């Protein structure tokens, strides 16, 4: 018996013609009961909440307990929404941002910043009527980045007024600011060429000051490419790397960086999955999800769509391209339709050949929730590539077992001989049933049923 290495983190690399290892709609987690110590689990499916915010696209969502009774706010289709009610237009082409505190919320799409106090929506009187790139909240103040400058304006505590002299300027470099975050009672300011840290001073006239000796000379790719995650932060740098906490902690791989560089869209957002805060990197035609617990990436996708539907998140709710609000749900049908989960395994061969008598997949069997009708006998499909992913055979299905058939062995037999450059195997499940994988075995001694 040999164990085949299966992909637990998504990898694609055009340069060098390396095999792709997609992990789609699954994510890796520790599994102490399994010999590999790890398992791939299916992500939860999505459901339409039937509470749309216009026709979309949804650019930003915001929800906080203590802010407007915990209402869900969204920027969608050029307007700001409170739940499903449009409060009025917000000018600009995005990216969008919303911030809030006890007095209300401020939103911008890169044009004029608008303030909602719970009753009315009005423009903030911003100096020189300049555009606002982004807004965030910290220390009970609103912080607004003036477009195409290194200036960050601030309001007095618990107000939404901006004085023309109430601003700070990036110090380390003559840098244009693109985004700010508030973390650990400090502002983190992301510029084109640098990242600066400005802790809270408690001084009402100069509420933050630069932290001497803590500047990263590596900027951010674009507005919307930085997020707070857990007790730290992540950002996509101007060099197309995804970094966590500091520039030396690069969590992206060369294949992902290659895709970021080629993409016109790039945004980060976080969301909760089974109690873990995950980070989504959305680019032109794919969304990659980072699990900070396992330190691995996977790809989330929606069947028949160009990308995973969600593009922003707040308070357990996602927003999509069409203005719909979505949420994770129970069951195993994604958006009431097909839910395809897929991954690959393989090994290289440098010389000689290997007869593949069988391939055995260790996964959960006999657990279809359906006793009558569709998916009473669900299947898992496998296909082979004898040339390390250049060409593929047809999909071959085997049963995952009817309800209660816990001794079913998921196995494909009599497959042929593998030789240089190696064997690559892809598995998928499209039936609406649970699926977990923890091992892929080759030539298991007791492989026959």
Tab-separated table of C-alpha atoms in Angstrom:
chain	number	residue	atom	x	y	z
A	1	UNK	CA	0.000	0.000	0.000
A	2	UNK	CA	1.178	3.515	-0.789
A	3	UNK	CA	-0.318	6.802	0.321
A	4	UNK	CA	-0.928	9.312	-2.424
A	5	UNK	CA	-0.295	12.931	-1.497
A	6	UNK	CA	-3.548	14.823	-1.849
A	7	UNK	CA	-3.803	18.565	-2.211
A	8	UNK	CA	-4.715	20.400	0.970
A	9	UNK	CA	-3.938	23.886	-0.325
A	10	UNK	CA	-4.851	25.313	-3.723
A	11	UNK	CA	-1.891	25.735	-6.082
A	12	UNK	CA	-1.797	26.820	-9.710
A	13	UNK	CA	1.307	27.962	-11.555
A	14	UNK	CA	1.456	28.721	-15.274
A	15	UNK	CA	5.215	29.277	-15.358
A	16	UNK	CA	7.190	26.027	-15.522
A	17	UNK	CA	4.090	24.034	-16.486
A	18	UNK	CA	3.608	22.718	-12.938
A	19	UNK	CA	0.518	20.576	-12.229
A	20	UNK	CA	-2.436	22.394	-10.705
A	21	UNK	CA	-3.725	21.250	-7.323
A	22	UNK	CA	-7.184	22.794	-6.968
A	23	UNK	CA	-9.054	22.387	-3.692
A	24	UNK	CA	-12.527	23.612	-4.569
A	25	UNK	CA	-15.361	24.167	-2.080
A	26	UNK	CA	-13.434	22.244	0.559
A	27	UNK	CA	-11.024	23.331	3.282
A	28	UNK	CA	-8.380	21.551	5.326
A	29	UNK	CA	-8.611	21.065	9.076
A	30	UNK	CA	-6.859	18.960	11.696
A	31	UNK	CA	-8.185	15.393	12.092
A	32	UNK	CA	-6.461	13.622	15.023
A	33	UNK	CA	-8.333	10.354	14.364
A	34	UNK	CA	-6.895	10.026	10.836
A	35	UNK	CA	-3.432	8.725	9.944
A	36	UNK	CA	-2.728	11.763	7.802
A	37	UNK	CA	-3.709	14.064	10.670
A	38	UNK	CA	-5.745	16.200	8.307
A	39	UNK	CA	-9.071	16.098	6.480
A	40	UNK	CA	-10.770	18.030	3.722
A	41	UNK	CA	-14.238	19.190	4.713
A	42	UNK	CA	-16.934	20.630	2.469
A	43	UNK	CA	-17.753	24.273	3.002
A	44	UNK	CA	-21.372	25.012	3.945
A	45	UNK	CA	-23.716	25.789	1.046
A	46	UNK	CA	-25.253	29.205	0.448
A	47	UNK	CA	-28.878	30.270	0.449
A	48	UNK	CA	-30.584	33.422	-0.811
A	49	UNK	CA	-31.992	35.346	2.192
A	50	UNK	CA	-34.700	36.896	-0.034
A	51	UNK	CA	-33.636	40.329	1.243
A	52	UNK	CA	-31.937	42.028	-1.690
A	53	UNK	CA	-30.319	45.448	-1.749
A	54	UNK	CA	-31.317	46.685	-5.178
A	55	UNK	CA	-29.804	45.196	-8.313
A	56	UNK	CA	-26.183	45.300	-7.192
A	57	UNK	CA	-23.352	44.817	-7.257
A	58	UNK	CA	-22.971	44.799	-3.485
A	59	UNK	CA	-19.746	46.700	-2.739
A	60	UNK	CA	-19.683	46.707	1.065
A	61	UNK	CA	-21.706	45.483	4.043
A	62	UNK	CA	-21.609	46.742	7.619
A	63	UNK	CA	-23.257	45.578	10.838
A	64	UNK	CA	-22.333	46.235	14.467
A	65	UNK	CA	-24.249	45.768	17.660
A	66	UNK	CA	-24.846	49.235	19.110
A	67	UNK	CA	-24.880	50.936	15.712
A	68	UNK	CA	-28.410	51.782	14.559
A	69	UNK	CA	-29.915	48.883	16.545
A	70	UNK	CA	-27.656	46.376	14.837
A	71	UNK	CA	-29.156	46.997	11.386
A	72	UNK	CA	-27.413	45.656	8.281
A	73	UNK	CA	-26.136	48.402	5.985
A	74	UNK	CA	-24.926	47.914	2.441
A	75	UNK	CA	-23.534	49.802	-0.534
A	76	UNK	CA	-25.146	48.325	-3.620
A	77	UNK	CA	-25.882	49.630	-7.086
A	78	UNK	CA	-24.759	53.170	-6.250
A	79	UNK	CA	-26.954	53.520	-3.154
A	80	UNK	CA	-26.731	52.895	0.581
A	81	UNK	CA	-29.247	50.485	2.064
A	82	UNK	CA	-30.502	49.838	5.564
A	83	UNK	CA	-31.581	46.216	5.310
A	84	UNK	CA	-33.681	46.263	2.107
A	85	UNK	CA	-34.548	49.985	2.169
A	86	UNK	CA	-32.595	52.414	0.011
A	87	UNK	CA	-31.550	55.503	1.964
A	88	UNK	CA	-30.249	57.372	-1.067
A	89	UNK	CA	-27.475	57.563	-3.645
A	90	UNK	CA	-23.755	57.376	-2.917
A	91	UNK	CA	-21.586	58.692	-5.751
A	92	UNK	CA	-18.437	57.056	-7.039
A	93	UNK	CA	-17.237	53.919	-8.721
A	94	UNK	CA	-15.856	52.142	-5.663
A	95	UNK	CA	-14.439	50.340	-3.876
A	96	UNK	CA	-17.033	51.062	-1.217
A	97	UNK	CA	-16.592	51.390	2.540
A	98	UNK	CA	-18.946	51.890	5.476
A	99	UNK	CA	-18.053	52.807	9.068
A	100	UNK	CA	-20.267	53.330	12.072
A	101	UNK	CA	-20.458	54.203	15.755
A	102	UNK	CA	-23.097	55.243	18.266
A	103	UNK	CA	-24.200	58.315	16.295
A	104	UNK	CA	-24.650	56.755	12.847
A	105	UNK	CA	-22.821	55.521	9.773
A	106	UNK	CA	-20.636	57.122	7.115
A	107	UNK	CA	-20.280	55.618	3.643
A	108	UNK	CA	-18.296	56.382	0.518
A	109	UNK	CA	-17.822	54.894	-2.929
A	110	UNK	CA	-14.791	57.042	-3.693
A	111	UNK	CA	-16.840	60.201	-4.234
A	112	UNK	CA	-18.553	62.343	-1.605
A	113	UNK	CA	-18.822	60.823	1.885
A	114	UNK	CA	-22.397	60.577	3.158
A	115	UNK	CA	-23.611	60.434	6.764
A	116	UNK	CA	-26.781	58.718	8.024
A	117	UNK	CA	-27.916	59.540	11.560
A	118	UNK	CA	-30.839	57.149	11.703
A	119	UNK	CA	-33.261	59.603	10.106
A	120	UNK	CA	-31.616	61.470	7.241
A	121	UNK	CA	-28.796	60.920	4.754
A	122	UNK	CA	-26.649	63.921	3.863
A	123	UNK	CA	-23.239	64.757	2.410
A	124	UNK	CA	-20.433	65.415	4.859
A	125	UNK	CA	-19.051	68.921	4.330
A	126	UNK	CA	-15.569	67.778	3.358
A	127	UNK	CA	-12.767	70.325	2.787
A	128	UNK	CA	-12.668	71.631	-0.798
A	129	UNK	CA	-15.545	69.225	-1.604
A	130	UNK	CA	-12.833	66.662	-2.286
A	131	UNK	CA	-13.548	63.000	-2.927
A	132	UNK	CA	-13.073	60.459	-0.132
A	133	UNK	CA	-11.264	57.235	-0.971
A	134	UNK	CA	-12.213	55.309	2.161
A	135	UNK	CA	-13.738	55.714	5.621
A	136	UNK	CA	-13.118	53.735	8.806
A	137	UNK	CA	-13.921	54.148	12.487
A	138	UNK	CA	-11.723	54.101	15.589
A	139	UNK	CA	-11.648	55.763	19.031
A	140	UNK	CA	-15.231	56.933	18.395
A	141	UNK	CA	-14.058	59.016	15.418
A	142	UNK	CA	-14.589	58.719	11.702
A	143	UNK	CA	-11.373	58.701	9.663
A	144	UNK	CA	-11.586	59.716	6.015
A	145	UNK	CA	-8.854	59.413	3.381
A	146	UNK	CA	-8.789	62.319	0.972
A	147	UNK	CA	-8.557	60.978	-2.582
A	148	UNK	CA	-5.211	61.095	-4.380
A	149	UNK	CA	-3.346	62.509	-1.373
A	150	UNK	CA	-1.459	61.356	1.696
A	151	UNK	CA	-3.979	63.094	3.972
A	152	UNK	CA	-6.201	61.399	6.551
A	153	UNK	CA	-8.949	63.594	8.008
A	154	UNK	CA	-10.701	62.921	11.313
A	155	UNK	CA	-13.844	64.013	13.110
A	156	UNK	CA	-14.141	64.904	16.786
A	157	UNK	CA	-15.304	62.018	18.953
A	158	UNK	CA	-18.919	61.049	18.305
A	159	UNK	CA	-19.496	63.651	15.624
A	160	UNK	CA	-19.555	63.568	11.817
A	161	UNK	CA	-18.120	66.993	11.053
A	162	UNK	CA	-14.740	67.529	9.400
A	163	UNK	CA	-12.668	70.658	9.963
A	164	UNK	CA	-10.309	71.695	7.177
A	165	UNK	CA	-7.328	71.603	9.591
A	166	UNK	CA	-8.139	68.259	11.204
A	167	UNK	CA	-5.874	65.943	9.241
A	168	UNK	CA	-2.558	64.120	9.423
A	169	UNK	CA	-0.206	63.303	6.556
A	170	UNK	CA	1.791	60.159	5.867
A	171	UNK	CA	5.239	60.782	7.339
A	172	UNK	CA	7.783	58.215	6.133
A	173	UNK	CA	7.362	58.734	2.387
A	174	UNK	CA	5.514	61.247	0.180
A	175	UNK	CA	2.912	58.520	-0.136
A	176	UNK	CA	-0.640	58.501	-1.484
A	177	UNK	CA	-2.926	56.800	1.054
A	178	UNK	CA	-5.254	54.107	-0.272
A	179	UNK	CA	-6.696	52.439	2.836
A	180	UNK	CA	-6.769	52.531	6.619
A	181	UNK	CA	-7.624	50.021	9.347
A	182	UNK	CA	-8.143	50.476	13.080
A	183	UNK	CA	-6.552	47.747	15.228
A	184	UNK	CA	-5.369	47.639	18.843
A	185	UNK	CA	-6.193	51.320	19.379
A	186	UNK	CA	-4.055	52.394	16.428
A	187	UNK	CA	-4.576	53.414	12.823
A	188	UNK	CA	-2.735	51.349	10.219
A	189	UNK	CA	-2.303	53.432	7.080
A	190	UNK	CA	-1.636	51.734	3.764
A	191	UNK	CA	-0.053	53.787	1.023
A	192	UNK	CA	1.189	53.139	-2.464
A	193	UNK	CA	4.729	52.471	-1.190
A	194	UNK	CA	4.508	52.056	2.595
A	195	UNK	CA	2.513	50.976	5.643
A	196	UNK	CA	2.576	53.208	8.727
A	197	UNK	CA	1.319	52.742	12.302
A	198	UNK	CA	-0.277	55.634	14.183
A	199	UNK	CA	-1.302	54.806	17.791
A	200	UNK	CA	-4.001	56.708	19.657
A	201	UNK	CA	-2.567	59.558	21.734
A	202	UNK	CA	-5.684	60.630	23.634
A	203	UNK	CA	-5.022	64.209	22.539
A	204	UNK	CA	-8.244	65.692	21.082
A	205	UNK	CA	-6.268	67.994	18.781
A	206	UNK	CA	-3.825	65.375	17.471
A	207	UNK	CA	-5.513	62.063	18.309
A	208	UNK	CA	-2.908	59.815	16.624
A	209	UNK	CA	0.847	60.066	16.103
A	210	UNK	CA	3.314	58.022	14.034
A	211	UNK	CA	5.018	55.127	15.800
A	212	UNK	CA	8.708	55.733	15.363
A	213	UNK	CA	10.699	52.859	13.914
A	214	UNK	CA	7.698	50.901	12.672
A	215	UNK	CA	7.202	51.497	8.969
A	216	UNK	CA	6.930	48.858	6.258
A	217	UNK	CA	8.444	49.980	2.995
A	218	UNK	CA	6.017	47.896	1.030
A	219	UNK	CA	2.705	49.358	-0.068
A	220	UNK	CA	-0.772	48.066	-0.866
A	221	UNK	CA	-2.046	46.990	-4.276
A	222	UNK	CA	-5.320	48.943	-4.140
A	223	UNK	CA	-8.079	50.216	-1.882
A	224	UNK	CA	-9.986	47.249	-0.461
A	225	UNK	CA	-6.915	45.010	-0.272
A	226	UNK	CA	-6.429	45.115	3.520
A	227	UNK	CA	-8.486	43.559	6.334
A	228	UNK	CA	-8.361	42.982	10.059
A	229	UNK	CA	-8.304	39.244	10.700
A	230	UNK	CA	-8.380	37.980	14.269
A	231	UNK	CA	-5.871	39.944	16.354
A	232	UNK	CA	-3.817	41.044	13.350
A	233	UNK	CA	-4.221	42.196	9.749
A	234	UNK	CA	-3.483	41.082	6.214
A	235	UNK	CA	-2.956	42.961	2.962
A	236	UNK	CA	-2.121	42.450	-0.690
A	237	UNK	CA	1.100	44.298	-1.318
A	238	UNK	CA	2.141	46.383	-4.293
A	239	UNK	CA	4.234	43.323	-5.251
A	240	UNK	CA	1.109	41.089	-5.433
A	241	UNK	CA	1.957	39.125	-2.301
A	242	UNK	CA	-0.531	38.447	0.492
A	243	UNK	CA	1.137	39.196	3.822
A	244	UNK	CA	-0.056	38.582	7.376
A	245	UNK	CA	1.119	40.979	10.118
A	246	UNK	CA	4.396	41.967	8.415
A	247	UNK	CA	6.037	41.805	4.971
A	248	UNK	CA	8.222	38.845	5.936
A	249	UNK	CA	5.196	36.653	6.652
A	250	UNK	CA	4.075	35.976	3.086
A	251	UNK	CA	1.102	33.572	3.061
A	252	UNK	CA	0.508	33.520	-0.700
A	253	UNK	CA	2.282	31.118	-3.055
A	254	UNK	CA	3.871	31.989	-6.423
A	255	UNK	CA	0.897	30.612	-8.355
A	256	UNK	CA	-1.555	32.809	-6.457
A	257	UNK	CA	0.683	35.850	-6.832
A	258	UNK	CA	0.796	35.219	-10.573
A	259	UNK	CA	-3.005	35.329	-10.681
A	260	UNK	CA	-3.193	38.480	-8.545
A	261	UNK	CA	-0.810	40.271	-10.886
A	262	UNK	CA	-2.919	39.348	-13.931
A	263	UNK	CA	-6.228	40.366	-12.318
A	264	UNK	CA	-7.998	43.703	-12.613
A	265	UNK	CA	-10.163	43.028	-9.514
A	266	UNK	CA	-8.575	42.439	-6.137
A	267	UNK	CA	-10.284	42.651	-2.766
A	268	UNK	CA	-10.023	41.023	0.662
A	269	UNK	CA	-12.853	40.345	3.084
A	270	UNK	CA	-13.263	38.084	6.098
A	271	UNK	CA	-16.149	35.840	7.112
A	272	UNK	CA	-16.978	33.233	9.748
A	273	UNK	CA	-17.108	29.528	8.909
A	274	UNK	CA	-17.742	27.052	11.731
A	275	UNK	CA	-16.457	29.578	14.243
A	276	UNK	CA	-13.221	30.270	12.345
A	277	UNK	CA	-12.593	33.662	10.793
A	278	UNK	CA	-11.584	32.963	7.195
A	279	UNK	CA	-10.151	35.439	4.703
A	280	UNK	CA	-11.350	35.612	1.103
A	281	UNK	CA	-9.214	36.967	-1.727
A	282	UNK	CA	-11.473	37.772	-4.670
A	283	UNK	CA	-9.871	38.343	-8.070
A	284	UNK	CA	-11.269	38.414	-11.614
A	285	UNK	CA	-12.411	34.823	-12.040
A	286	UNK	CA	-11.757	33.086	-8.722
A	287	UNK	CA	-12.063	33.484	-4.964
A	288	UNK	CA	-9.349	31.942	-2.803
A	289	UNK	CA	-9.983	31.419	0.908
A	290	UNK	CA	-7.268	31.338	3.575
A	291	UNK	CA	-7.791	29.347	6.773
A	292	UNK	CA	-5.572	30.861	9.499
A	293	UNK	CA	-5.829	27.696	11.598
A	294	UNK	CA	-4.430	25.379	8.948
A	295	UNK	CA	-2.450	28.104	7.099
A	296	UNK	CA	-3.832	26.714	3.830
A	297	UNK	CA	-5.699	28.138	0.846
A	298	UNK	CA	-8.671	26.674	-0.984
A	299	UNK	CA	-10.897	27.937	-3.770
A	300	UNK	CA	-14.590	28.589	-3.249
A	301	UNK	CA	-16.768	28.549	-6.355
A	302	UNK	CA	-20.431	28.680	-7.357
A	303	UNK	CA	-21.534	26.148	-9.972
A	304	UNK	CA	-22.169	27.665	-13.392
A	305	UNK	CA	-20.843	31.096	-12.314
A	306	UNK	CA	-17.638	32.893	-13.262
A	307	UNK	CA	-16.721	33.310	-9.590
A	308	UNK	CA	-17.931	32.553	-6.077
A	309	UNK	CA	-21.061	34.634	-5.601
A	310	UNK	CA	-20.090	36.488	-2.376
A	311	UNK	CA	-18.028	39.681	-2.692
A	312	UNK	CA	-18.441	41.240	0.782
A	313	UNK	CA	-19.587	40.179	4.268
A	314	UNK	CA	-20.859	41.475	7.601
A	315	UNK	CA	-22.849	40.023	10.483
A	316	UNK	CA	-23.271	36.556	8.980
A	317	UNK	CA	-24.457	37.918	5.629
A	318	UNK	CA	-22.775	38.002	2.205
A	319	UNK	CA	-23.521	40.388	-0.657
A	320	UNK	CA	-23.273	39.368	-4.317
A	321	UNK	CA	-23.032	40.898	-7.801
A	322	UNK	CA	-26.790	41.182	-8.201
A	323	UNK	CA	-27.545	42.846	-4.850
A	324	UNK	CA	-28.762	39.661	-3.200
A	325	UNK	CA	-27.833	38.940	0.407
A	326	UNK	CA	-26.753	35.367	1.062
A	327	UNK	CA	-25.925	33.251	4.095
A	328	UNK	CA	-24.486	29.855	4.892
A	329	UNK	CA	-27.136	27.228	5.485
A	330	UNK	CA	-27.541	23.592	6.407
A	331	UNK	CA	-28.040	20.839	3.867
A	332	UNK	CA	-25.854	20.146	0.850
A	333	UNK	CA	-27.379	22.091	-2.069
A	334	UNK	CA	-25.663	25.367	-2.942
A	335	UNK	CA	-28.161	28.133	-3.816
A	336	UNK	CA	-30.732	25.320	-4.127
A	337	UNK	CA	-28.659	23.826	-6.964
A	338	UNK	CA	-25.543	21.807	-7.737
A	339	UNK	CA	-22.770	21.856	-5.154
A	340	UNK	CA	-19.560	20.563	-6.728
A	341	UNK	CA	-16.613	19.773	-4.441
A	342	UNK	CA	-13.317	18.782	-5.996
A	343	UNK	CA	-9.644	18.111	-5.231
A	344	UNK	CA	-6.591	16.338	-6.673
A	345	UNK	CA	-3.949	13.871	-5.519
A	346	UNK	CA	-0.880	12.404	-7.165
A	347	UNK	CA	2.769	11.447	-7.099
A	348	UNK	CA	5.718	11.933	-9.478
A	349	UNK	CA	7.567	9.027	-11.131
A	350	UNK	CA	11.138	9.617	-12.251
A	351	UNK	CA	11.875	6.208	-13.754
A	352	UNK	CA	10.280	2.828	-14.364
A	353	UNK	CA	6.574	2.254	-13.967
A	354	UNK	CA	3.965	1.321	-11.374
A	355	UNK	CA	0.963	-0.928	-11.868
A	356	UNK	CA	-2.068	0.774	-10.365
A	357	UNK	CA	-4.164	-2.150	-9.122
A	358	UNK	CA	-6.509	0.086	-7.151
A	359	UNK	CA	-7.061	3.534	-5.725
A	360	UNK	CA	-8.985	3.736	-2.457
A	361	UNK	CA	-10.507	6.947	-1.112
A	362	UNK	CA	-11.006	7.231	2.645
A	363	UNK	CA	-14.101	9.368	3.081
A	364	UNK	CA	-17.484	9.356	4.793
A	365	UNK	CA	-19.882	6.824	3.272
A	366	UNK	CA	-23.453	5.758	3.941
A	367	UNK	CA	-24.449	9.212	5.119
A	368	UNK	CA	-26.758	10.514	2.423
A	369	UNK	CA	-29.618	12.339	4.163
A	370	UNK	CA	-32.049	11.120	1.519
A	371	UNK	CA	-33.976	7.885	2.083
A	372	UNK	CA	-36.286	8.295	-0.906
A	373	UNK	CA	-35.969	10.064	-4.222
A	374	UNK	CA	-32.816	11.747	-5.525
A	375	UNK	CA	-29.346	10.985	-4.129
A	376	UNK	CA	-30.366	7.780	-2.343
A	377	UNK	CA	-27.228	6.216	-3.850
A	378	UNK	CA	-24.814	9.151	-4.326
A	379	UNK	CA	-21.535	8.773	-6.184
A	380	UNK	CA	-18.018	10.145	-6.135
A	381	UNK	CA	-16.258	10.474	-9.485
A	382	UNK	CA	-12.576	10.052	-10.309
A	383	UNK	CA	-10.536	10.798	-13.391
A	384	UNK	CA	-6.877	10.079	-14.142
A	385	UNK	CA	-4.082	11.959	-15.851
A	386	UNK	CA	-1.091	9.810	-16.826
A	387	UNK	CA	0.973	12.834	-17.898
A	388	UNK	CA	0.840	14.983	-14.749
A	389	UNK	CA	-2.266	16.921	-15.740
A	390	UNK	CA	-1.745	17.559	-19.459
A	391	UNK	CA	-4.635	15.311	-20.533
A	392	UNK	CA	-7.385	13.527	-18.623
A	393	UNK	CA	-9.422	10.325	-18.910
A	394	UNK	CA	-13.203	10.308	-18.532
A	395	UNK	CA	-14.833	10.584	-15.101
A	396	UNK	CA	-15.520	7.196	-13.478
A	397	UNK	CA	-18.205	7.071	-10.748
A	398	UNK	CA	-18.388	4.730	-7.758
A	399	UNK	CA	-20.962	4.669	-4.972
A	400	UNK	CA	-20.726	6.540	-1.698
A	401	UNK	CA	-23.247	4.124	-0.251
A	402	UNK	CA	-26.899	4.312	0.580
A	403	UNK	CA	-28.028	5.579	3.982
A	404	UNK	CA	-26.500	3.351	6.679
A	405	UNK	CA	-24.016	1.515	4.408
A	406	UNK	CA	-21.016	2.457	6.509
A	407	UNK	CA	-18.788	-0.387	5.276
A	408	UNK	CA	-18.777	0.635	1.603
A	409	UNK	CA	-15.228	0.886	0.246
A	410	UNK	CA	-14.740	3.710	-2.225
A	411	UNK	CA	-12.381	2.091	-4.726
A	412	UNK	CA	-11.435	2.036	-8.395
A	413	UNK	CA	-9.623	-1.136	-9.573
A	414	UNK	CA	-7.544	-2.355	-12.543
A	415	UNK	CA	-6.407	1.083	-13.670
A	416	UNK	CA	-3.202	0.354	-15.613
A	417	UNK	CA	0.448	1.361	-15.385
A	418	UNK	CA	1.727	4.808	-14.419
A	419	UNK	CA	5.128	6.023	-15.590
A	420	UNK	CA	7.145	9.209	-16.008
A	421	UNK	CA	6.274	12.072	-15.392
A	422	UNK	CA	3.704	10.830	-12.881
A	423	UNK	CA	0.080	10.144	-12.028
A	424	UNK	CA	-2.450	12.820	-11.140
A	425	UNK	CA	-5.930	11.936	-9.888
A	426	UNK	CA	-8.946	14.213	-9.492
A	427	UNK	CA	-12.035	13.478	-7.389
A	428	UNK	CA	-15.372	15.257	-7.295
A	429	UNK	CA	-18.818	14.990	-5.708
A	430	UNK	CA	-21.750	16.875	-7.222
A	431	UNK	CA	-24.600	15.063	-5.490
A	432	UNK	CA	-26.290	16.926	-2.673
A	433	UNK	CA	-24.717	14.928	0.166
A	434	UNK	CA	-22.054	15.510	2.841
A	435	UNK	CA	-18.461	14.725	1.863
A	436	UNK	CA	-15.251	14.515	3.869
A	437	UNK	CA	-11.886	13.109	2.695
A	438	UNK	CA	-8.887	12.133	4.822
A	439	UNK	CA	-6.746	9.748	2.727
A	440	UNK	CA	-5.999	8.518	-0.799
A	441	UNK	CA	-4.408	5.051	-0.997
A	442	UNK	CA	-2.808	3.225	-3.929
A	443	UNK	CA	-2.508	-0.574	-4.264
A	444	UNK	CA	-4.054	-1.277	-0.904
A	445	UNK	CA	-3.522	-4.975	-0.063
A	446	UNK	CA	-7.150	-5.569	0.763
A	447	UNK	CA	-8.512	-3.252	-1.888
A	448	UNK	CA	-11.236	-5.497	-3.310
A	449	UNK	CA	-14.757	-5.338	-2.009
